XYZ file of C-alpha atoms in Angstrom:
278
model
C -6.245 88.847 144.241
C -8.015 85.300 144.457
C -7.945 84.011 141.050
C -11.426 81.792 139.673
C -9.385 80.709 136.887
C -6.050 80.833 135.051
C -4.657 79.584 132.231
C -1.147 80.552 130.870
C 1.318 79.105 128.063
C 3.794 81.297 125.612
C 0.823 82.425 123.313
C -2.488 82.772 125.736
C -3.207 84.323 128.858
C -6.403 84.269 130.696
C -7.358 85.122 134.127
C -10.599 85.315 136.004
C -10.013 86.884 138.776
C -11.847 89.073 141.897
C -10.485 91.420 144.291
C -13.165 91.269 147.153
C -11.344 94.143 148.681
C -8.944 96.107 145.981
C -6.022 97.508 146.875
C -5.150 100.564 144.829
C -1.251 99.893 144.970
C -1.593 96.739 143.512
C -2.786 97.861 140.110
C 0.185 99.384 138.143
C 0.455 101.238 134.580
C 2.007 98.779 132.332
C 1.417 97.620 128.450
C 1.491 94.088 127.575
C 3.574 92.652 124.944
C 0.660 90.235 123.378
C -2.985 91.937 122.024
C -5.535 92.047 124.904
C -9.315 91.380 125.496
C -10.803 92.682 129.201
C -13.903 92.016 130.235
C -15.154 94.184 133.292
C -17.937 92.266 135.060
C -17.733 93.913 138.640
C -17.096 96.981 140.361
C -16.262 100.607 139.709
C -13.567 102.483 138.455
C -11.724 104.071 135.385
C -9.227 102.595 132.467
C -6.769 104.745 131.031
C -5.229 103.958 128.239
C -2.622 106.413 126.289
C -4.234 109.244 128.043
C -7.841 108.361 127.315
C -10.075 107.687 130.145
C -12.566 105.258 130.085
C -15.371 104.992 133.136
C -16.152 101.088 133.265
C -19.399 99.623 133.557
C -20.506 95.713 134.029
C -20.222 94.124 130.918
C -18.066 96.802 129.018
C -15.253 95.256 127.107
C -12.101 96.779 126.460
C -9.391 95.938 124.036
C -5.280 97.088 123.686
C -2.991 96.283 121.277
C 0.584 95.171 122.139
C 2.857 98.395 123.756
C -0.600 99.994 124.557
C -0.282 102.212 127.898
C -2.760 101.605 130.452
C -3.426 101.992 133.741
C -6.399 101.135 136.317
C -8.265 103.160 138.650
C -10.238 101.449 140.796
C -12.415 102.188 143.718
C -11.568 100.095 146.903
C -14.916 100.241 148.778
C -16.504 97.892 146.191
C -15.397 94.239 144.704
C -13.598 93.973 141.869
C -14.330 91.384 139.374
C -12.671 90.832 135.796
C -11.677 88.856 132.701
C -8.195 89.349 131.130
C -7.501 88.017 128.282
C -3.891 87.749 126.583
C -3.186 86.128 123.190
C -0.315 86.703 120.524
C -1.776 87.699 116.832
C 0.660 84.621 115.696
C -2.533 82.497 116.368
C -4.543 83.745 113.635
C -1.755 84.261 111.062
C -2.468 80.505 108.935
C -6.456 81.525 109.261
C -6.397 84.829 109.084
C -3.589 85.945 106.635
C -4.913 89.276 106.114
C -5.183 90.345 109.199
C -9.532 91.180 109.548
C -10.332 90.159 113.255
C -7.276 92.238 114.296
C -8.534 95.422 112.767
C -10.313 96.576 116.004
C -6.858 95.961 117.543
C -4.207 97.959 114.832
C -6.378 100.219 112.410
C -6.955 102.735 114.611
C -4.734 106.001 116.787
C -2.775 104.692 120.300
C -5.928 105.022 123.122
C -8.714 105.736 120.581
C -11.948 103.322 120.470
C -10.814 100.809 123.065
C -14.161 100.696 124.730
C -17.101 99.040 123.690
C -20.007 98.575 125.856
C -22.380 95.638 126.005
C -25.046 97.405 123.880
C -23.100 97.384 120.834
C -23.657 93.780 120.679
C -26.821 92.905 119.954
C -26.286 89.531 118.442
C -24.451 88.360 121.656
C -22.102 89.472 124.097
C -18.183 89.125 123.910
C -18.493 88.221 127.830
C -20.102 85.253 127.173
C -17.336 83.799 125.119
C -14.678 85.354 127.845
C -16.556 82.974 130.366
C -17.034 80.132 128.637
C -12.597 79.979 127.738
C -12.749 78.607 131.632
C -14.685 76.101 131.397
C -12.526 73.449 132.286
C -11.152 70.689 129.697
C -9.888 67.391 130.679
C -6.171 67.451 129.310
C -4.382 71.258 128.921
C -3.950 70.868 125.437
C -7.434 70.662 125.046
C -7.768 73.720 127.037
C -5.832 75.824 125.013
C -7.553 74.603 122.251
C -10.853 75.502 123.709
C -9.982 78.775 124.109
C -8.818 79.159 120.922
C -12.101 78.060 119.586
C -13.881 80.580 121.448
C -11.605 83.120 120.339
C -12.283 83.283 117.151
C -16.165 84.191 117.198
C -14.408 86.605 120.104
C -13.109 88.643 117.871
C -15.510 88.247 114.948
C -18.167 90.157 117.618
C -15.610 92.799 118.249
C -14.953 93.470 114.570
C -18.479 93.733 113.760
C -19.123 96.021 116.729
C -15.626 97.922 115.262
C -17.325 98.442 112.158
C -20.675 99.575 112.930
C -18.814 101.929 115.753
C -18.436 105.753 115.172
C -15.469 106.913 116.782
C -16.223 109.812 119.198
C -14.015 112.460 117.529
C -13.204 113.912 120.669
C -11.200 110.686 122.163
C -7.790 110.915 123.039
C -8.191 114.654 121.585
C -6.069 117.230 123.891
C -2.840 118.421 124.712
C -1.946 114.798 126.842
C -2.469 113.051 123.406
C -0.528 114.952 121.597
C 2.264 114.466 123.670
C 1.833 110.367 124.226
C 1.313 111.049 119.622
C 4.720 112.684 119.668
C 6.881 110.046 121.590
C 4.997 106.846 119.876
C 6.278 108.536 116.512
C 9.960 109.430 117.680
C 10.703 106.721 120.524
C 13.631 106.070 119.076
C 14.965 108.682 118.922
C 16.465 111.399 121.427
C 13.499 112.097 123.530
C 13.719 114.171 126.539
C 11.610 116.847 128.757
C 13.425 119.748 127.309
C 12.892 118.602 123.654
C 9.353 117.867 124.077
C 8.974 121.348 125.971
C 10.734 122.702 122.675
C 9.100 120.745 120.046
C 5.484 120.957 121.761
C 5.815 124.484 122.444
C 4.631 123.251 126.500
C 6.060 124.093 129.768
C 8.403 121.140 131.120
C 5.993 121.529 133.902
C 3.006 121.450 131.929
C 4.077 118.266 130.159
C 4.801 116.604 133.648
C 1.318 117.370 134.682
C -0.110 116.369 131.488
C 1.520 113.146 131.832
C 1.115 112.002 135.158
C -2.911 112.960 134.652
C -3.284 111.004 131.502
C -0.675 107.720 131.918
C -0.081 108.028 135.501
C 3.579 108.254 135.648
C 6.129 111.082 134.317
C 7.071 111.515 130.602
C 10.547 109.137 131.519
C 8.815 106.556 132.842
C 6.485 106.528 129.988
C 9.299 106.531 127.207
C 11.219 103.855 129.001
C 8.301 101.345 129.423
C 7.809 101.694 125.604
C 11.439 101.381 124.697
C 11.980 98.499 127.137
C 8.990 96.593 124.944
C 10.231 97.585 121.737
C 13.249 96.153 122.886
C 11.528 93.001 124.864
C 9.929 92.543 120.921
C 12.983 92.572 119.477
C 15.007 90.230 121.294
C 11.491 87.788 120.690
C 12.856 87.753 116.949
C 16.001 86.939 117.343
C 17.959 89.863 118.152
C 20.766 89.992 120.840
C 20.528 92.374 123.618
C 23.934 93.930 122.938
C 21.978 94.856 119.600
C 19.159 96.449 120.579
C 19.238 98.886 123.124
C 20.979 101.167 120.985
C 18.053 100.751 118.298
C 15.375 101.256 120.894
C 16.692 104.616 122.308
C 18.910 103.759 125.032
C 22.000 105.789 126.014
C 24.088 102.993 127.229
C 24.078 99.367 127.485
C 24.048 99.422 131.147
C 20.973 101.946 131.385
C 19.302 99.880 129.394
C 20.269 96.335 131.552
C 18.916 98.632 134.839
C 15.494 99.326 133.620
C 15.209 96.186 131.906
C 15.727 94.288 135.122
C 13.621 96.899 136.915
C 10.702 96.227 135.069
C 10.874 92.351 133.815
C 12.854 91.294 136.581
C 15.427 89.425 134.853
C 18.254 90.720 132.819
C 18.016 91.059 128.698
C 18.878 87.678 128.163
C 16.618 85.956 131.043
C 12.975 85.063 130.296
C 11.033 87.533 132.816
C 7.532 87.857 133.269
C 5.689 88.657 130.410
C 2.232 89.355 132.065
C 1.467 91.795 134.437
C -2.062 91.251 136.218
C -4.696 93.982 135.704
């Protein structure tokens, strides 16, 4: 991955990056822990995100919400070129109390309306304002605060285009969104392939196929990536480790530690990364 530009502190992310030849192994399922903003300039290949699969086009912008599942296939014959862009919903909080520009982001199902291609803004494209975050500033603090003041009109565009959207009713419809429905609503709770076969009224085999179609990886893996950053929140706040693994599902303090290291490579009480690339 050759990055154009990147710019990273403990409430922004933003990465410009292009893959001249991509590499299918090096784009993993994972959620991020901060709302994000992708622009796809470049390329050709498919988003999935909670089981919904989304064929990208240049110029198409995508948009998850913190914890939301997706994963990246990508077609390695052609370049890949992208904007990422990571920022915590603390930013708006003091100038937007009531929440509006993150509507796109939290009023709506896990992997429903996530797309929005570049026709449904007419009064100016989001990409224009992902490009112009990089250009550069002379001091870092003015960097950040560039960005900030390009995200704001950012989101205003993806609100509007949110609004004047109809949601195709038959997104994230199925028998693989029911399933990624069911475990969002009880993740803390005891969750395994026999109770889902039970409760679902599916095969164990049939939800294994299900799965690894529609997120990429098996039902576990699934339920322990979104326990791990229900936990990762948690511990943000002010929570010990010791306090939450029980909370967030976890049989055992040391299962938890495991899979927590696994996956953030540090332990509970370590920093970690925070980002994955996409």
């Amino acid at each position: 991955m050759h990055f154009l530009y990147k710019f990273e502190n403990e409430d922004l992310y933003y990465h410009h990056a292009l893959d001249k030849q991509p590499a299918a192994g090096d784009f993993f399922r994972h959620a991020h822990e901060m709302c994000e903003v992708y622009g796809f300039i470049r390329g050709k290949g498919v988003y999935t995100v909670e089981g919904t699969p989304y064929p990208l086009g240049p110029g198409d912008i995508l948009i998850m919400r913190p914890a939301e599942f997706h994963t990246l296939s990508i077609d390695t014959s052609q370049p890949y070129e992208r904007i990422s862009f990571n920022f915590s919903p603390a930013i708006l909080a003091g100038s937007d109390p009531e929440g509006l520009l993150l509507e796109p982001f939290f009023s709506r199902p896990l992997g429903r309306e996530n797309l929005y291609h570049a026709k449904a803004f007419p009064e100016g494209s989001p990409m224009d304002l992902l490009r112009e975050m990089s250009r550069r500033q002379p001091e870092r603090g003015e960097q950040r605060l560039h960005i900030i003041c390009c995200l704001f009109p950012l989101l205003a565009q993806i609100r509007r285009a949110y609004k004047q959207k109809n949601a195709d009713p038959a997104a994230g419809s199925g028998r693989a969104a029911q399933i990624i429905a069911y475990i969002n609503e009880n993740l803390t709770g005891h969750l395994s392939l026999e109770k889902l076969s039970a409760d679902l009224f599916l095969s164990k085999s049939q939800i294994t196929r299900l799965m690894r179609r529609a997120a990429g990886c098996s039902a576990g893996e699934y339920i322990t990536v979104k326990r791990l950053l229900l936990a990762r929140r948690r511990m943000q706040a002010g929570e010990p480790p010791t306090a939450v693994w029980a909370a967030c599902g976890f049989g055992d303090y040391s299962a938890f530690y495991r899979a927590y290291r696994k996956y953030y490579g540090a332990s509970p009480s370590g920093k970690g990364r925070g980002t994955r690339e996409t």
